[in-house]
Coordinates of C-alpha atoms and ligand atoms in Angstrom, one line a residue:
X1 CA 12.7 -0.1 9.8
X2 CA 13.6 3.1 11.3
X3 CA 10.6 5.3 12.1
X4 CA 10.5 7.9 10.4
X5 CA 13.4 7.9 8.5
X6 CA 12.6 4.4 6.1
X7 CA 8.9 5.3 5.9
X8 CA 8.8 6.1 2.2
X9 CA 6.7 9.3 0.9
X10 CA 4.5 8.3 -1.6
X11 CA 2.8 11.0 -4.2
X12 CA 0.5 11.1 -7.0
X13 CA -1.8 14.2 -8.0
X14 CA -3.4 15.9 -4.9
X15 CA -2.7 12.9 -2.4
X16 CA 1.0 12.4 -0.3
X17 CA 1.6 9.2 1.9
X18 CA 4.0 10.3 4.5
X19 CA 5.0 9.3 8.1
X20 CA 2.9 10.7 10.8
X21 CA 3.9 13.5 13.1
X22 CA 3.3 14.6 16.6
X23 CA 1.3 17.8 15.0
X24 CA -1.1 15.4 13.3
X25 CA -2.3 14.5 16.8
X26 CA -5.3 16.9 17.1
X27 CA -6.3 16.3 13.6
X28 CA -6.6 13.0 14.0
X29 CA -8.4 13.4 17.1
X30 CA -10.8 15.3 15.5
X31 CA -11.2 13.5 12.4
X32 CA -12.4 10.4 15.2
X33 CA -15.0 12.6 16.6
X34 CA -17.3 11.8 13.5
X35 CA -20.0 9.4 13.4
X36 CA -19.3 7.8 10.2
X37 CA -15.5 7.2 11.4
X38 CA -17.2 5.4 14.4
X39 CA -19.9 3.4 12.6
X40 CA -17.3 1.8 10.5
X41 CA -14.1 1.4 12.1
X42 CA -12.8 -0.1 15.4
X43 CA -11.4 2.9 16.8
X44 CA -12.4 3.3 20.5
X45 CA -15.6 5.0 21.1
X46 CA -15.7 7.5 22.9
X47 CA -12.3 8.6 21.2
X48 CA -10.3 10.5 23.5
X49 CA -7.2 12.6 22.9
X50 CA -5.1 10.2 24.9
X51 CA -6.1 7.6 22.1
X52 CA -4.8 9.5 19.3
X53 CA -1.5 10.3 21.1
X54 CA -0.8 7.0 21.9
X55 CA -1.9 6.0 18.4
X56 CA 0.4 8.1 16.5
X57 CA 3.6 8.1 18.8
X58 CA 3.8 4.5 20.0
X59 CA 1.5 2.6 18.2
X60 CA 2.8 3.3 14.6
X61 CA 5.9 3.8 15.1
X62 CA 6.6 0.3 16.7
X63 CA 4.3 -0.8 14.3
X64 CA 6.9 0.1 11.5
X65 CA 10.0 -1.0 13.3
X66 CA 8.8 -4.3 13.8
X67 CA 7.1 -4.6 10.2
X68 CA 3.5 -5.8 11.8
X69 CA 1.7 -2.7 9.8
X70 CA 2.8 0.5 7.9
X71 CA 0.6 3.5 8.5
X72 CA 0.7 6.7 6.4
X73 CA -0.8 10.0 7.2
X74 CA -2.4 11.3 4.2
X75 CA -1.9 14.9 3.4
X76 CA -4.2 16.7 0.8
X77 CA -4.6 20.4 0.8
X78 CA -1.4 20.7 2.9
X79 CA -3.0 18.9 5.8
X80 CA -3.3 15.7 7.8
X81 CA -6.5 14.2 5.8
X82 CA -6.2 10.4 7.4
X83 CA -4.9 7.6 7.8
X84 CA -4.3 4.1 5.3
X85 CA -2.4 1.1 6.8
X86 CA -1.3 -1.8 5.5
X87 CA -1.1 -5.0 7.5
X88 CA 1.1 -7.8 6.0
X89 CA 0.5 -11.2 7.0
X90 CA 2.4 -14.2 6.1
X91 CA 2.7 -15.6 2.6
X92 CA 2.8 -12.0 0.7
X93 CA -0.7 -11.2 1.3
X94 CA -2.1 -8.2 3.7
X95 CA -4.8 -6.3 4.4
X96 CA -5.6 -2.5 3.9
X97 CA -7.3 -0.5 6.2
X98 CA -8.2 3.5 5.7
X99 CA -10.4 6.3 6.8
X100 CA -10.4 10.2 5.9
X101 CA -11.4 13.4 7.8
X102 CA -14.8 14.4 7.1
X103 CA -14.0 17.7 5.8
X104 CA -11.9 15.9 2.9
X105 CA -14.3 13.3 1.8
X106 CA -15.8 13.4 -1.8
X107 CA -12.8 14.6 -3.2
X108 CA -11.3 11.5 -4.6
X109 CA -8.8 11.5 -1.1
X110 CA -8.9 7.9 0.0
X111 CA -9.4 6.6 -4.1
X112 CA -5.9 8.3 -4.8
X113 CA -4.5 7.1 -1.2
X114 CA -5.3 3.4 -2.1
X115 CA -4.1 3.5 -5.5
X116 CA -0.5 4.4 -4.2
X117 CA -0.7 1.9 -1.2
X118 CA -1.6 -1.0 -3.5
X119 CA 0.8 0.0 -5.8
X120 CA 3.5 0.0 -2.8
X121 CA 2.7 -3.2 -1.5
X122 CA 2.6 -5.0 -4.8
X123 CA 6.5 -3.1 -5.5
X124 CA 7.3 -4.7 -1.9
X125 CA 6.7 -8.1 -3.0
X126 CA 2.9 -8.6 -1.9
X127 CA 0.8 -10.9 -4.1
X128 CA -2.4 -9.9 -3.0
X129 CA -4.2 -7.1 -0.8
X130 CA -7.3 -7.7 0.7
X131 CA -10.4 -5.2 1.6
X132 CA -12.4 -5.7 4.4
X133 CA -15.5 -3.6 5.3
X134 CA -18.6 -4.1 7.4
X135 CA -21.6 -4.0 5.0
X136 CA -23.4 -0.9 4.5
X137 CA -20.0 0.9 4.0
X138 CA -20.9 2.5 0.9
X139 CA -18.2 4.7 0.5
X140 CA -15.8 2.3 1.4
X141 CA -16.9 -0.1 -1.2
X142 CA -17.1 2.4 -3.9
X143 CA -13.5 3.5 -3.2
X144 CA -12.5 -0.1 -3.4
X145 CA -14.6 -0.6 -6.3
X146 CA -12.7 2.4 -8.4
X147 CA -9.1 1.1 -7.4
X148 CA -10.1 -2.4 -8.9
X149 CA -10.8 -4.9 -5.6
X150 CA -12.9 -7.9 -6.9
X151 CA -14.9 -11.1 -6.1
X152 CA -16.5 -9.1 -3.7
X153 CA -18.6 -11.8 -0.9
X154 CA -20.4 -10.8 2.2
X155 CA -18.9 -13.2 5.0
X156 CA -22.4 -13.2 7.6
X157 CA -20.6 -12.1 11.2
X158 CA -17.2 -11.9 9.5
X159 CA -16.1 -8.9 11.5
X160 CA -15.9 -7.9 14.9
X161 CA -16.1 -4.1 16.2
X162 CA -15.6 -3.6 19.7
X163 CA -16.7 -7.1 20.7
X164 CA -19.6 -7.5 18.7
X165 CA -19.9 -9.4 15.1
X166 CA -20.7 -7.5 12.1
X167 CA -21.5 -8.8 8.6
X168 CA -18.9 -8.0 6.7
X169 CA -17.7 -7.6 2.8
X170 CA -14.3 -9.0 1.5
X171 CA -12.8 -8.3 -1.7
X172 CA -9.1 -8.5 -3.0
X173 CA -6.9 -7.4 -5.8
X174 CA -4.1 -9.6 -7.0
X175 CA -0.5 -8.4 -8.2
X176 CA -1.4 -8.8 -12.1
X177 CA -5.0 -7.7 -11.7
X178 CA -5.8 -4.2 -13.5
X179 CA -6.2 -1.6 -10.9
X180 CA -9.5 -0.4 -12.4
X181 CA -13.2 -0.5 -11.4
X182 CA -14.2 -4.3 -12.5
X183 CA -18.0 -4.6 -13.9
X184 CA -20.7 -1.5 -13.7
X185 CA -21.9 -0.2 -10.7
X186 CA -25.3 1.1 -11.8
X187 CA -26.6 4.9 -10.8
X188 CA -30.2 4.7 -10.1
X189 CA -30.9 8.3 -11.6
X190 CA -34.4 10.2 -10.8
X191 CA -36.4 10.5 -13.8
X192 CA -39.3 13.0 -14.2
X193 CA -42.1 12.8 -16.6
X194 CA -45.2 15.6 -16.1
X195 CA -46.9 13.0 -14.6
X196 CA -44.6 10.5 -12.9
X197 CA -41.3 10.4 -11.0
X198 CA -39.2 7.5 -11.2
X199 CA -36.5 7.3 -8.2
X200 CA -34.6 5.2 -6.0
X201 CA -36.8 3.3 -2.9
X202 CA -36.3 4.6 0.2
X203 CA -37.4 2.8 3.3
X204 CA -40.7 4.7 4.0
X205 CA -41.9 3.1 0.9
X206 CA -42.1 -0.4 2.6
X207 CA -45.9 -0.3 3.5
X208 CA -47.2 0.4 0.0
X209 CA -45.0 -2.2 -1.4
X210 CA -46.0 -4.7 1.2
X211 CA -49.7 -3.6 -0.1
X212 CA -48.6 -4.0 -3.6
X213 CA -46.9 -7.7 -3.2
X214 CA -49.7 -8.7 -1.1
X215 CA -52.4 -8.1 -3.6
X216 CA -54.3 -10.8 -5.1
X217 CA -53.4 -9.8 -8.9
X218 CA -50.0 -9.0 -8.2
X219 CA -49.8 -12.6 -6.3
X220 CA -51.7 -14.3 -9.1
X221 CA -49.0 -13.0 -11.6
X222 CA -45.6 -12.8 -10.1
X223 CA -45.8 -16.3 -8.7
X224 CA -42.2 -15.9 -7.3
X225 CA -43.1 -13.3 -4.4
X226 CA -43.1 -14.6 -1.1
X227 CA -46.8 -15.6 0.0
X228 CA -47.9 -13.7 2.2
X229 CA -46.1 -10.6 1.4
X230 CA -45.0 -9.0 4.8
X231 CA -43.7 -5.8 5.4
X232 CA -40.6 -7.5 6.8
X233 CA -40.3 -8.8 2.9
X234 CA -40.7 -5.2 1.8
X235 CA -37.9 -3.9 4.2
X236 CA -35.6 -6.7 3.0
X237 CA -36.6 -6.1 -1.0
X238 CA -35.5 -1.9 -0.1
X239 CA -32.6 -3.0 1.7
X240 CA -31.1 -5.2 -1.2
X241 CA -31.7 -2.7 -4.0
X242 CA -28.1 -0.8 -3.6
X243 CA -26.1 -4.1 -3.8
X244 CA -28.1 -5.2 -6.9
X245 CA -27.2 -1.9 -8.5
X246 CA -24.1 -2.1 -7.1
X247 CA -22.9 -5.5 -8.2
X248 CA -24.0 -4.6 -11.7
X249 CA -27.0 -7.0 -11.7
X250 CA -30.1 -4.6 -12.0
X251 CA -31.5 -1.5 -11.7
X252 CA -35.1 -0.6 -9.5
X253 CA -37.4 2.3 -9.3
X254 CA -40.1 3.5 -7.3
X255 CA -42.5 5.1 -9.7
X256 CA -44.1 7.9 -7.6
X257 CA -46.5 10.4 -7.7
X258 CA -44.7 13.6 -8.8
X259 CA -46.9 15.6 -6.0
X260 CA -46.9 13.5 -3.1
X261 CA -44.1 11.2 -3.9
X262 CA -46.1 8.9 -3.3
X263 CA -45.5 5.0 -4.2
X264 CA -47.1 3.9 -7.4
X265 CA -45.3 0.9 -8.1
X266 CA -42.1 -0.8 -8.9
X267 CA -40.1 -1.0 -12.5
X268 CA -36.7 -3.0 -13.0
X269 CA -34.4 -3.7 -16.0
X270 CA -32.8 -6.6 -14.6
X271 CA -30.2 -9.9 -16.1
X272 CA -27.8 -6.9 -16.9
X273 CA -25.0 -9.4 -16.4
X274 CA -26.5 -12.2 -18.6
X275 CA -23.7 -14.8 -19.4
X276 CA -24.9 -15.4 -22.9
X277 CA -25.7 -11.8 -23.7
X278 CA -24.3 -9.0 -21.4
X279 CA -26.0 -6.4 -23.8
X280 CA -29.3 -7.1 -23.1
X281 CA -32.0 -6.4 -20.3
X282 CA -35.1 -7.4 -18.9
X283 CA -37.9 -5.6 -17.5
X284 CA -40.1 -6.4 -14.9
X285 CA -43.1 -4.3 -13.1
X286 CA -45.8 -4.1 -10.5
X287 CA -48.1 -1.5 -9.8
X288 CA -50.0 -0.6 -6.5
X289 CA -53.7 -1.4 -6.9
X290 CA -54.6 1.8 -6.1
X291 CA -52.3 3.3 -9.4
X292 CA -53.5 0.6 -11.7
X293 CA -55.7 1.4 -15.1
X294 CA -54.5 5.0 -15.7
X295 CA -51.4 4.8 -17.5
X296 CA -49.1 4.5 -15.0
X297 CA -46.9 1.3 -15.9
X298 CA -46.9 2.4 -19.4
X299 CA -45.1 5.9 -18.5
X300 CA -42.5 4.3 -16.2
X301 CA -41.5 1.7 -18.6
X302 CA -40.9 4.1 -21.1
X303 CA -38.6 5.9 -18.8
X304 CA -36.8 2.8 -17.5
X305 CA -36.5 2.1 -21.8
X306 CA -34.9 5.6 -22.5
X307 CA -32.3 5.1 -19.4
X308 CA -31.8 1.2 -20.5
X309 CA -30.8 2.3 -24.2
X310 CA -28.8 5.2 -22.9
X311 CA -25.2 4.5 -23.9
X312 CA -23.1 4.0 -20.9
X313 CA -20.5 7.0 -21.2
X314 CA -24.0 9.1 -21.0
X315 CA -24.7 7.5 -17.7
X316 CA -27.3 4.8 -18.8
X317 CA -27.4 1.5 -19.1
X318 CA -25.9 0.8 -22.7
X319 CA -28.4 -1.9 -23.3
X320 CA -28.7 -3.2 -27.0
X321 CA -32.0 -5.2 -26.6
X322 CA -34.5 -5.4 -24.2
X323 CA -36.9 -8.4 -23.4
X324 CA -40.3 -8.5 -21.5
X325 CA -42.5 -12.0 -20.4
X326 CA -46.2 -11.6 -19.8
X327 CA -48.4 -14.6 -18.9
X328 CA -51.0 -15.8 -20.6
X329 CA -54.3 -13.9 -19.4
X330 CA -52.2 -10.6 -18.2
X331 CA -53.5 -8.5 -20.6
X332 CA -52.9 -5.2 -18.9
X333 CA -48.9 -6.4 -18.6
X334 CA -49.0 -7.4 -22.3
X335 CA -50.5 -4.2 -23.2
X336 CA -47.7 -2.1 -21.0
X337 CA -45.1 -3.9 -23.4
X338 CA -47.3 -3.1 -26.6
X339 CA -47.8 0.5 -26.4
X340 CA -44.0 0.9 -25.6
X341 CA -43.1 -0.5 -29.0
X342 CA -42.0 -4.3 -28.2
X343 CA -42.6 -6.7 -30.7
X344 CA -44.4 -9.9 -29.5
X345 CA -41.9 -13.1 -30.6
X346 CA -44.1 -16.0 -29.6
X347 CA -44.9 -17.8 -26.6
X348 CA -43.2 -20.3 -24.5
X349 CA -45.7 -23.3 -23.6
X350 CA -46.5 -23.9 -20.2
X351 CA -43.6 -21.7 -18.8
X352 CA -45.4 -19.3 -16.3
X353 CA -46.2 -21.2 -12.8
X354 CA -49.3 -19.9 -11.6
X355 CA -50.6 -19.9 -7.6
X356 CA -53.2 -22.5 -8.3
X357 CA -50.6 -24.8 -9.9
X358 CA -51.5 -24.4 -13.3
X359 CA -48.2 -23.3 -15.8
X360 CA -49.5 -20.9 -18.2
X361 CA -48.3 -19.8 -21.5
X362 CA -45.8 -17.0 -21.3
X363 CA -45.7 -14.4 -24.2
X364 CA -42.6 -13.3 -25.5
X365 CA -42.1 -9.5 -26.0
X366 CA -38.5 -7.7 -27.1
X367 CA -37.3 -4.2 -28.0
X368 CA -34.1 -3.5 -29.7
X369 CA -32.6 0.0 -29.4
X370 CA -33.1 0.3 -33.2
X371 CA -36.3 0.0 -33.2
X372 CA -38.7 2.8 -33.7
X373 CA -40.5 3.8 -30.6
X374 CA -43.7 5.1 -29.8
Ligands
COA1 C1 -15.1 5.9 3.0 C2 -14.1 6.8 2.8 C3 -12.8 6.7 3.0 C4 -14.2 7.4 1.8 O1 -13.3 8.7 1.7 P1 -13.6 9.6 0.3 O2 -12.2 10.5 0.3 O3 -14.5 10.5 0.8 O4 -13.4 8.8 -1.2 P2 -13.3 9.5 -2.5 O5 -13.4 10.8 -2.4 O6 -12.1 8.9 -3.2 O7 -14.6 8.7 -3.1 C5 -14.7 7.5 -3.8 C6 -16.1 6.9 -4.4 O8 -17.0 6.8 -3.5 C7 -17.9 7.6 -3.5 N1 -18.5 7.6 -1.7 C8 -17.9 8.4 -0.8 N2 -18.6 8.2 0.0 C9 -19.7 7.7 -0.2 C10 -20.7 7.1 0.6 N3 -21.2 7.4 1.4 N4 -21.7 6.7 -0.2 C11 -21.4 6.5 -1.4 N5 -20.8 6.7 -2.4 C12 -19.5 7.2 -1.5 C13 -17.6 8.7 -4.5 O9 -18.6 9.7 -4.6 C14 -16.8 8.7 -5.0 O10 -17.7 8.0 -6.0 P3 -17.3 8.7 -7.9 O11 -16.0 9.4 -7.8 O12 -17.8 7.9 -8.6 O13 -18.4 10.1 -7.1 C15 -14.7 8.2 4.0 O14 -15.9 8.3 3.8 C16 -14.1 7.8 5.2 O15 -13.5 7.8 5.8 N6 -15.5 7.1 6.1 C17 -15.3 6.7 7.5 C18 -14.2 5.7 7.8 C19 -14.3 4.3 6.9 O16 -15.4 4.4 6.5 N7 -13.0 3.8 6.5 C20 -13.4 2.4 5.6 C21 -13.2 1.5 6.7 S1 -13.5 0.0 5.7

């Protein structure tokens, strides 16, 4: 391949992929000063002008010539907006890497650029394109998801960044795969009522979560919780929430006081990828001891139910049926189900393990989207 003559120009909508030129150096240098760019890529830190010069005038042209990688400048709004590259490996497979300048983010630039690059890779005979990102790079993960990358796995310490091992996400798309998002990436909307706010969890909730989940009654009825329940367990729970909803499994809200934003409890809709019935969901909850006995959970569950039955096209979870389980003796939890219109469908015998080693019966409830709700 000759550079730049043989570099194909690819265009769709507002995005063009073209060969880099020396006039991109300044913009590339500027973009690489950004903290996100340094956090999520392998560019040198500190990033100096000579790095940009060398990358654009030596590394990229040489890589096109010897076929090691194909890097395009992304042009958006008439300017250099970033770089995307394909790195072929043996066996008709290769990896993609990308970054966009801070000023151009949030406009669909990378989604457009990635679609173009992936299509080109398949036209060139690749069978599969692989995407990798350090764990926590949600922007990159969402771009890859939108473009149809799938089968995401986490490889502990799978990536190497400036000599330091980092946990890594890996996903891929094959030639015959539909280049569209696979599965649901649930959002966690803020739901306000006059007495409560349902919102995503944040790191400052950890102390209240630990208090609530180490409480004797919570421990009694939720036997699956770690015992003792420590601050690190709460931090792990908070950290795991984005992946839970991005992976389509469930949605968890922090129930907060609308005045102070203090955490009062948690309500979740989960099991959203149930193998037998992917239109159902299970409701689960716990309340902080100082928030009990004043209708907090009944109100929070009402908010969660409304969102669960809202069609996916309208931003909801598109559920057809919800289920809820409460152990024999857990009167407060059964009451939350009843006041929200759930029907008691029966009991599973000796199905709920207790801390005391006794298995109690589990009361089963369900609610259909077509049921009247209080
Ligand atoms: C990740 C990155 C490439 C995204 O580029 P972008 O042009 O802003 O992406 P898009 O506008 O196409 O966004 C696609 C989706 O991701 C979402 N998104 C973008 N950044 C996000 C972030 N930090 N967190 C969560 N979602 C994000 C967008 O909202 C959009 O979703 P929507 O269409 O449903 O609203 C850009 O932020 C970047 O260059 N980051 C630094 C370098 C980097 O991480 N490179 C990838 C290394 S693997």
